[in-house]
């Protein structure tokens, strides 16, 4: 079975531009989360979605937004890009069978975003 | 002060050595503890997942959790050059009412196993 897939793998943008990153979860997984990993640091939580609803949001500005589609795939959008947005953006999926279960997160290989 | 502290290394050991990786945390609400391995330019790969205090073993890997001291460890026995990677500890306080599941990561320890 395919793991979490993300596209594109690499992206170069200039300051002020907008970017859309895409993620397809593992088949059968209903929850998708997004993380930002700056070089030399651990990933930081941005968003979590389950059944198209936002379940959680990290400490990121409103320039960051996301959505989840009926097929459970997801998009992360970042507006008005800043140099500091340069990072590896990771998508993770989990089964999330119900609200009462805590399950393991499985990560994709990420999208490397460079803002010039 | 960060919620999760992890020594960045790098840590260099000879092949066959026992490796000890550690994290400390300050948030007593954390209930679930994980170790991820991340190779260069790849996403994190889940190695170990624990809930309770104590030890959990899986092959050459042993995860240890001490909630009273807010301290977790990962031990790697008979280390191999293929174990060379960055090791990230992660933890979460799963919110049952909202279903929110946000991991808080350490900054990662870079491990180099010399052949």
mmCIF file of C-alpha atoms in Angstrom:
data_model
loop_
_atom_site.group_PDB
_atom_site.id
_atom_site.type_symbol
_atom_site.label_atom_id
_atom_site.label_comp_id
_atom_site.label_asym_id
_atom_site.label_seq_id
_atom_site.Cartn_x
_atom_site.Cartn_y
_atom_site.Cartn_z
ATOM 1 C CA UNK A 1 0.000 0.000 0.000
ATOM 2 C CA UNK A 2 1.141 3.519 -0.730
ATOM 3 C CA UNK A 3 2.129 5.684 2.202
ATOM 4 C CA UNK A 4 1.326 9.358 2.625
ATOM 5 C CA UNK A 5 2.069 11.119 -0.642
ATOM 6 C CA UNK A 6 2.844 14.814 -0.986
ATOM 7 C CA UNK A 7 3.273 17.064 -3.992
ATOM 8 C CA UNK A 8 5.278 18.800 -5.174
ATOM 9 C CA UNK A 9 8.510 17.531 -3.609
ATOM 10 C CA UNK A 10 10.304 20.847 -4.104
ATOM 11 C CA UNK A 11 9.087 24.362 -4.721
ATOM 12 C CA UNK A 12 10.783 27.733 -5.135
ATOM 13 C CA UNK A 13 8.761 30.917 -4.657
ATOM 14 C CA UNK A 14 9.472 34.593 -4.137
ATOM 15 C CA UNK A 15 8.356 36.782 -1.252
ATOM 16 C CA UNK A 16 4.712 37.829 -1.434
ATOM 17 C CA UNK A 17 3.619 34.914 -3.591
ATOM 18 C CA UNK A 18 1.057 32.278 -2.692
ATOM 19 C CA UNK A 19 1.656 28.515 -2.520
ATOM 20 C CA UNK A 20 -0.560 25.401 -2.385
ATOM 21 C CA UNK A 21 0.790 22.097 -1.105
ATOM 22 C CA UNK A 22 -1.073 18.815 -1.540
ATOM 23 C CA UNK A 23 -1.323 15.622 0.469
ATOM 24 C CA UNK A 24 -2.963 12.226 -0.012
ATOM 25 C CA UNK A 25 -3.298 10.149 3.173
ATOM 26 C CA UNK A 26 -2.781 6.422 3.528
ATOM 27 C CA UNK A 27 -5.800 4.550 2.178
ATOM 28 C CA UNK A 28 -8.429 4.286 4.917
ATOM 29 C CA UNK A 29 -6.988 7.122 7.011
ATOM 30 C CA UNK A 30 -9.460 9.911 7.691
ATOM 31 C CA UNK A 31 -7.349 12.430 9.571
ATOM 32 C CA UNK A 32 -4.647 14.622 8.046
ATOM 33 C CA UNK A 33 -2.257 16.916 9.878
ATOM 34 C CA UNK A 34 0.267 19.461 8.627
ATOM 35 C CA UNK A 35 3.630 20.281 10.202
ATOM 36 C CA UNK A 36 6.373 22.784 9.400
ATOM 37 C CA UNK A 37 9.991 21.743 9.915
ATOM 38 C CA UNK A 38 12.640 24.433 9.766
ATOM 39 C CA UNK A 39 16.204 23.205 9.167
ATOM 40 C CA UNK A 40 17.752 21.895 12.380
ATOM 41 C CA UNK A 41 14.460 21.887 14.302
ATOM 42 C CA UNK A 42 11.716 19.395 15.018
ATOM 43 C CA UNK A 43 8.382 19.626 13.150
ATOM 44 C CA UNK A 44 5.846 22.166 14.432
ATOM 45 C CA UNK A 45 2.105 21.527 14.336
ATOM 46 C CA UNK A 46 0.106 23.709 11.926
ATOM 47 C CA UNK A 47 -3.314 22.066 11.409
ATOM 48 C CA UNK A 48 -5.268 18.881 11.920
ATOM 49 C CA UNK A 49 -8.355 17.909 9.893
ATOM 50 C CA UNK A 50 -10.784 15.042 10.307
ATOM 51 C CA UNK A 51 -13.791 14.412 8.074
ATOM 52 C CA UNK A 52 -13.276 17.867 6.491
ATOM 53 C CA UNK A 53 -13.472 19.612 9.854
ATOM 54 C CA UNK A 54 -10.617 21.439 11.522
ATOM 55 C CA UNK A 55 -9.761 19.665 14.771
ATOM 56 C CA UNK A 56 -6.801 21.752 15.815
ATOM 57 C CA UNK A 57 -4.649 24.712 14.856
ATOM 58 C CA UNK A 58 -1.101 25.537 15.928
ATOM 59 C CA UNK A 59 0.453 28.920 16.559
ATOM 60 C CA UNK A 60 0.686 30.086 12.951
ATOM 61 C CA UNK A 61 -0.589 33.338 11.376
ATOM 62 C CA UNK A 62 -3.784 33.567 9.332
ATOM 63 C CA UNK A 63 -1.693 33.495 6.156
ATOM 64 C CA UNK A 64 -1.728 29.730 6.665
ATOM 65 C CA UNK A 65 -4.945 27.890 5.808
ATOM 66 C CA UNK A 66 -5.919 24.353 4.925
ATOM 67 C CA UNK A 67 -8.822 22.218 3.892
ATOM 68 C CA UNK A 68 -9.707 18.552 3.556
ATOM 69 C CA UNK A 69 -11.680 17.076 0.692
ATOM 70 C CA UNK A 70 -14.340 14.308 0.682
ATOM 71 C CA UNK A 71 -11.689 11.776 -0.409
ATOM 72 C CA UNK A 72 -9.658 12.808 2.709
ATOM 73 C CA UNK A 73 -6.864 14.422 0.714
ATOM 74 C CA UNK A 74 -5.804 17.864 1.885
ATOM 75 C CA UNK A 75 -4.311 21.166 0.772
ATOM 76 C CA UNK A 76 -2.193 23.611 2.731
ATOM 77 C CA UNK A 77 -2.222 27.187 1.469
ATOM 78 C CA UNK A 78 0.201 29.908 2.457
ATOM 79 C CA UNK A 79 -0.371 33.515 1.346
ATOM 80 C CA UNK A 80 2.026 36.455 1.216
ATOM 81 C CA UNK A 81 5.099 34.269 1.581
ATOM 82 C CA UNK A 82 7.940 35.452 3.804
ATOM 83 C CA UNK A 83 11.569 34.348 3.783
ATOM 84 C CA UNK A 84 10.926 32.664 7.131
ATOM 85 C CA UNK A 85 8.352 30.355 5.554
ATOM 86 C CA UNK A 86 11.200 28.418 3.926
ATOM 87 C CA UNK A 87 10.931 24.947 5.434
ATOM 88 C CA UNK A 88 10.005 21.318 4.901
ATOM 89 C CA UNK A 89 6.217 20.990 5.065
ATOM 90 C CA UNK A 90 5.117 17.596 6.279
ATOM 91 C CA UNK A 91 1.741 15.934 6.019
ATOM 92 C CA UNK A 92 0.764 13.106 8.369
ATOM 93 C CA UNK A 93 -2.265 10.830 8.388
ATOM 94 C CA UNK A 94 -3.934 8.595 10.938
ATOM 95 C CA UNK A 95 -7.005 6.359 11.132
ATOM 96 C CA UNK A 96 -8.775 8.466 13.779
ATOM 97 C CA UNK A 97 -11.661 6.006 13.999
ATOM 98 C CA UNK A 98 -13.456 8.110 16.605
ATOM 99 C CA UNK A 99 -12.941 11.061 18.906
ATOM 100 C CA UNK A 100 -11.927 8.818 21.761
ATOM 101 C CA UNK A 101 -8.939 7.182 20.131
ATOM 102 C CA UNK A 102 -5.384 8.390 19.937
ATOM 103 C CA UNK A 103 -3.591 6.761 17.059
ATOM 104 C CA UNK A 104 -0.220 6.807 15.445
ATOM 105 C CA UNK A 105 0.706 9.456 12.898
ATOM 106 C CA UNK A 106 2.449 8.443 9.687
ATOM 107 C CA UNK A 107 4.348 11.115 7.794
ATOM 108 C CA UNK A 108 4.969 11.746 4.127
ATOM 109 C CA UNK A 109 8.353 12.792 2.740
ATOM 110 C CA UNK A 110 7.353 16.430 2.685
ATOM 111 C CA UNK A 111 7.483 19.400 0.348
ATOM 112 C CA UNK A 112 10.671 21.474 0.546
ATOM 113 C CA UNK A 113 9.636 25.113 0.105
ATOM 114 C CA UNK A 114 12.262 27.756 -0.572
ATOM 115 C CA UNK A 115 11.214 31.417 -0.480
ATOM 116 C CA UNK A 116 13.648 33.823 -2.172
ATOM 117 C CA UNK B 1 11.935 27.371 27.797
ATOM 118 C CA UNK B 2 10.854 24.776 25.252
ATOM 119 C CA UNK B 3 8.224 22.202 26.263
ATOM 120 C CA UNK B 4 10.489 19.396 25.008
ATOM 121 C CA UNK B 5 14.270 19.518 25.273
ATOM 122 C CA UNK B 6 16.532 17.241 23.265
ATOM 123 C CA UNK B 7 20.297 17.328 22.884
ATOM 124 C CA UNK B 8 20.996 18.098 19.197
ATOM 125 C CA UNK B 9 24.259 16.159 19.095
ATOM 126 C CA UNK B 10 25.816 15.183 16.791
ATOM 127 C CA UNK B 11 26.448 11.855 18.487
ATOM 128 C CA UNK B 12 29.118 9.663 16.885
ATOM 129 C CA UNK B 13 29.520 6.013 17.925
ATOM 130 C CA UNK B 14 31.309 2.945 16.518
ATOM 131 C CA UNK B 15 29.301 0.172 14.912
ATOM 132 C CA UNK B 16 27.948 -2.276 17.510
ATOM 133 C CA UNK B 17 27.760 0.303 20.316
ATOM 134 C CA UNK B 18 24.721 0.862 22.512
ATOM 135 C CA UNK B 19 23.204 4.275 21.847
ATOM 136 C CA UNK B 20 21.221 6.254 24.400
ATOM 137 C CA UNK B 21 19.017 9.146 23.255
ATOM 138 C CA UNK B 22 17.072 11.275 25.714
ATOM 139 C CA UNK B 23 14.403 13.945 26.000
ATOM 140 C CA UNK B 24 13.019 15.885 28.911
ATOM 141 C CA UNK B 25 9.675 17.658 28.969
ATOM 142 C CA UNK B 26 7.872 20.165 31.147
ATOM 143 C CA UNK B 27 4.173 19.596 30.334
ATOM 144 C CA UNK B 28 2.767 17.013 32.746
ATOM 145 C CA UNK B 29 -0.323 16.646 30.502
ATOM 146 C CA UNK B 30 1.677 14.699 27.910
ATOM 147 C CA UNK B 31 0.415 11.121 27.877
ATOM 148 C CA UNK B 32 1.707 9.498 24.682
ATOM 149 C CA UNK B 33 5.361 9.330 23.756
ATOM 150 C CA UNK B 34 6.956 8.507 20.440
ATOM 151 C CA UNK B 35 10.331 8.218 18.785
ATOM 152 C CA UNK B 36 10.735 8.980 15.099
ATOM 153 C CA UNK B 37 13.728 8.429 12.846
ATOM 154 C CA UNK B 38 14.336 10.906 10.042
ATOM 155 C CA UNK B 39 16.800 10.404 7.229
ATOM 156 C CA UNK B 40 18.074 13.415 5.312
ATOM 157 C CA UNK B 41 15.403 14.997 3.094
ATOM 158 C CA UNK B 42 12.785 12.435 4.191
ATOM 159 C CA UNK B 43 9.753 12.522 6.475
ATOM 160 C CA UNK B 44 9.891 11.166 10.044
ATOM 161 C CA UNK B 45 9.363 7.402 10.384
ATOM 162 C CA UNK B 46 7.650 6.102 13.533
ATOM 163 C CA UNK B 47 9.929 3.781 15.550
ATOM 164 C CA UNK B 48 8.344 3.459 18.972
ATOM 165 C CA UNK B 49 5.006 4.443 20.539
ATOM 166 C CA UNK B 50 4.408 4.213 24.279
ATOM 167 C CA UNK B 51 1.755 5.303 26.730
ATOM 168 C CA UNK B 52 2.661 4.182 30.219
ATOM 169 C CA UNK B 53 5.790 4.596 32.283
ATOM 170 C CA UNK B 54 8.273 1.760 31.958
ATOM 171 C CA UNK B 55 10.070 0.005 29.119
ATOM 172 C CA UNK B 56 8.911 -1.153 25.713
ATOM 173 C CA UNK B 57 11.140 -3.261 23.490
ATOM 174 C CA UNK B 58 11.013 -3.830 19.732
ATOM 175 C CA UNK B 59 13.967 -5.651 18.236
ATOM 176 C CA UNK B 60 17.118 -3.613 18.814
ATOM 177 C CA UNK B 61 15.116 -0.651 20.131
ATOM 178 C CA UNK B 62 13.953 -0.027 23.705
ATOM 179 C CA UNK B 63 11.858 2.976 24.683
ATOM 180 C CA UNK B 64 11.779 4.045 28.311
ATOM 181 C CA UNK B 65 9.347 6.504 29.896
ATOM 182 C CA UNK B 66 9.616 7.993 33.383
ATOM 183 C CA UNK B 67 6.604 10.264 33.863
ATOM 184 C CA UNK B 68 7.572 11.184 37.427
ATOM 185 C CA UNK B 69 10.851 12.662 36.166
ATOM 186 C CA UNK B 70 9.397 13.824 32.823
ATOM 187 C CA UNK B 71 12.147 11.980 31.031
ATOM 188 C CA UNK B 72 12.081 9.592 28.067
ATOM 189 C CA UNK B 73 14.848 7.579 26.452
ATOM 190 C CA UNK B 74 15.497 5.470 23.383
ATOM 191 C CA UNK B 75 18.182 2.786 23.476
ATOM 192 C CA UNK B 76 19.582 1.226 20.310
ATOM 193 C CA UNK B 77 21.527 -2.009 20.739
ATOM 194 C CA UNK B 78 24.128 -3.284 18.274
ATOM 195 C CA UNK B 79 24.005 0.000 16.333
ATOM 196 C CA UNK B 80 24.520 -0.195 12.570
ATOM 197 C CA UNK B 81 25.694 2.401 10.022
ATOM 198 C CA UNK B 82 22.143 2.296 8.626
ATOM 199 C CA UNK B 83 20.948 3.714 11.970
ATOM 200 C CA UNK B 84 22.703 6.987 11.097
ATOM 201 C CA UNK B 85 19.891 9.530 11.051
ATOM 202 C CA UNK B 86 18.230 12.205 13.143
ATOM 203 C CA UNK B 87 16.106 10.858 16.001
ATOM 204 C CA UNK B 88 13.132 12.930 17.101
ATOM 205 C CA UNK B 89 11.207 12.452 20.308
ATOM 206 C CA UNK B 90 7.553 13.489 20.190
ATOM 207 C CA UNK B 91 4.725 13.602 22.677
ATOM 208 C CA UNK B 92 1.088 14.596 22.860
ATOM 209 C CA UNK B 93 -1.789 15.262 25.199
ATOM 210 C CA UNK B 94 -4.634 13.854 23.173
ATOM 211 C CA UNK B 95 -7.836 15.882 23.674
ATOM 212 C CA UNK B 96 -10.711 13.389 23.826
ATOM 213 C CA UNK B 97 -13.401 16.079 23.705
ATOM 214 C CA UNK B 98 -12.242 17.610 20.422
ATOM 215 C CA UNK B 99 -10.187 14.783 18.970
ATOM 216 C CA UNK B 100 -7.252 17.186 18.666
ATOM 217 C CA UNK B 101 -4.011 15.285 18.254
ATOM 218 C CA UNK B 102 -1.004 17.606 17.981
ATOM 219 C CA UNK B 103 2.493 16.266 18.475
ATOM 220 C CA UNK B 104 5.150 18.363 20.191
ATOM 221 C CA UNK B 105 8.604 17.393 18.939
ATOM 222 C CA UNK B 106 12.086 17.758 20.317
ATOM 223 C CA UNK B 107 14.633 19.393 18.034
ATOM 224 C CA UNK B 108 16.193 16.021 17.150
ATOM 225 C CA UNK B 109 19.538 14.314 17.844
ATOM 226 C CA UNK B 110 21.790 13.595 14.878
ATOM 227 C CA UNK B 111 23.367 10.134 15.198
ATOM 228 C CA UNK B 112 26.346 8.924 13.182
ATOM 229 C CA UNK B 113 27.334 5.243 13.452
ATOM 230 C CA UNK B 114 30.858 4.714 12.179
ATOM 231 C CA UNK B 115 31.599 1.375 10.405
#
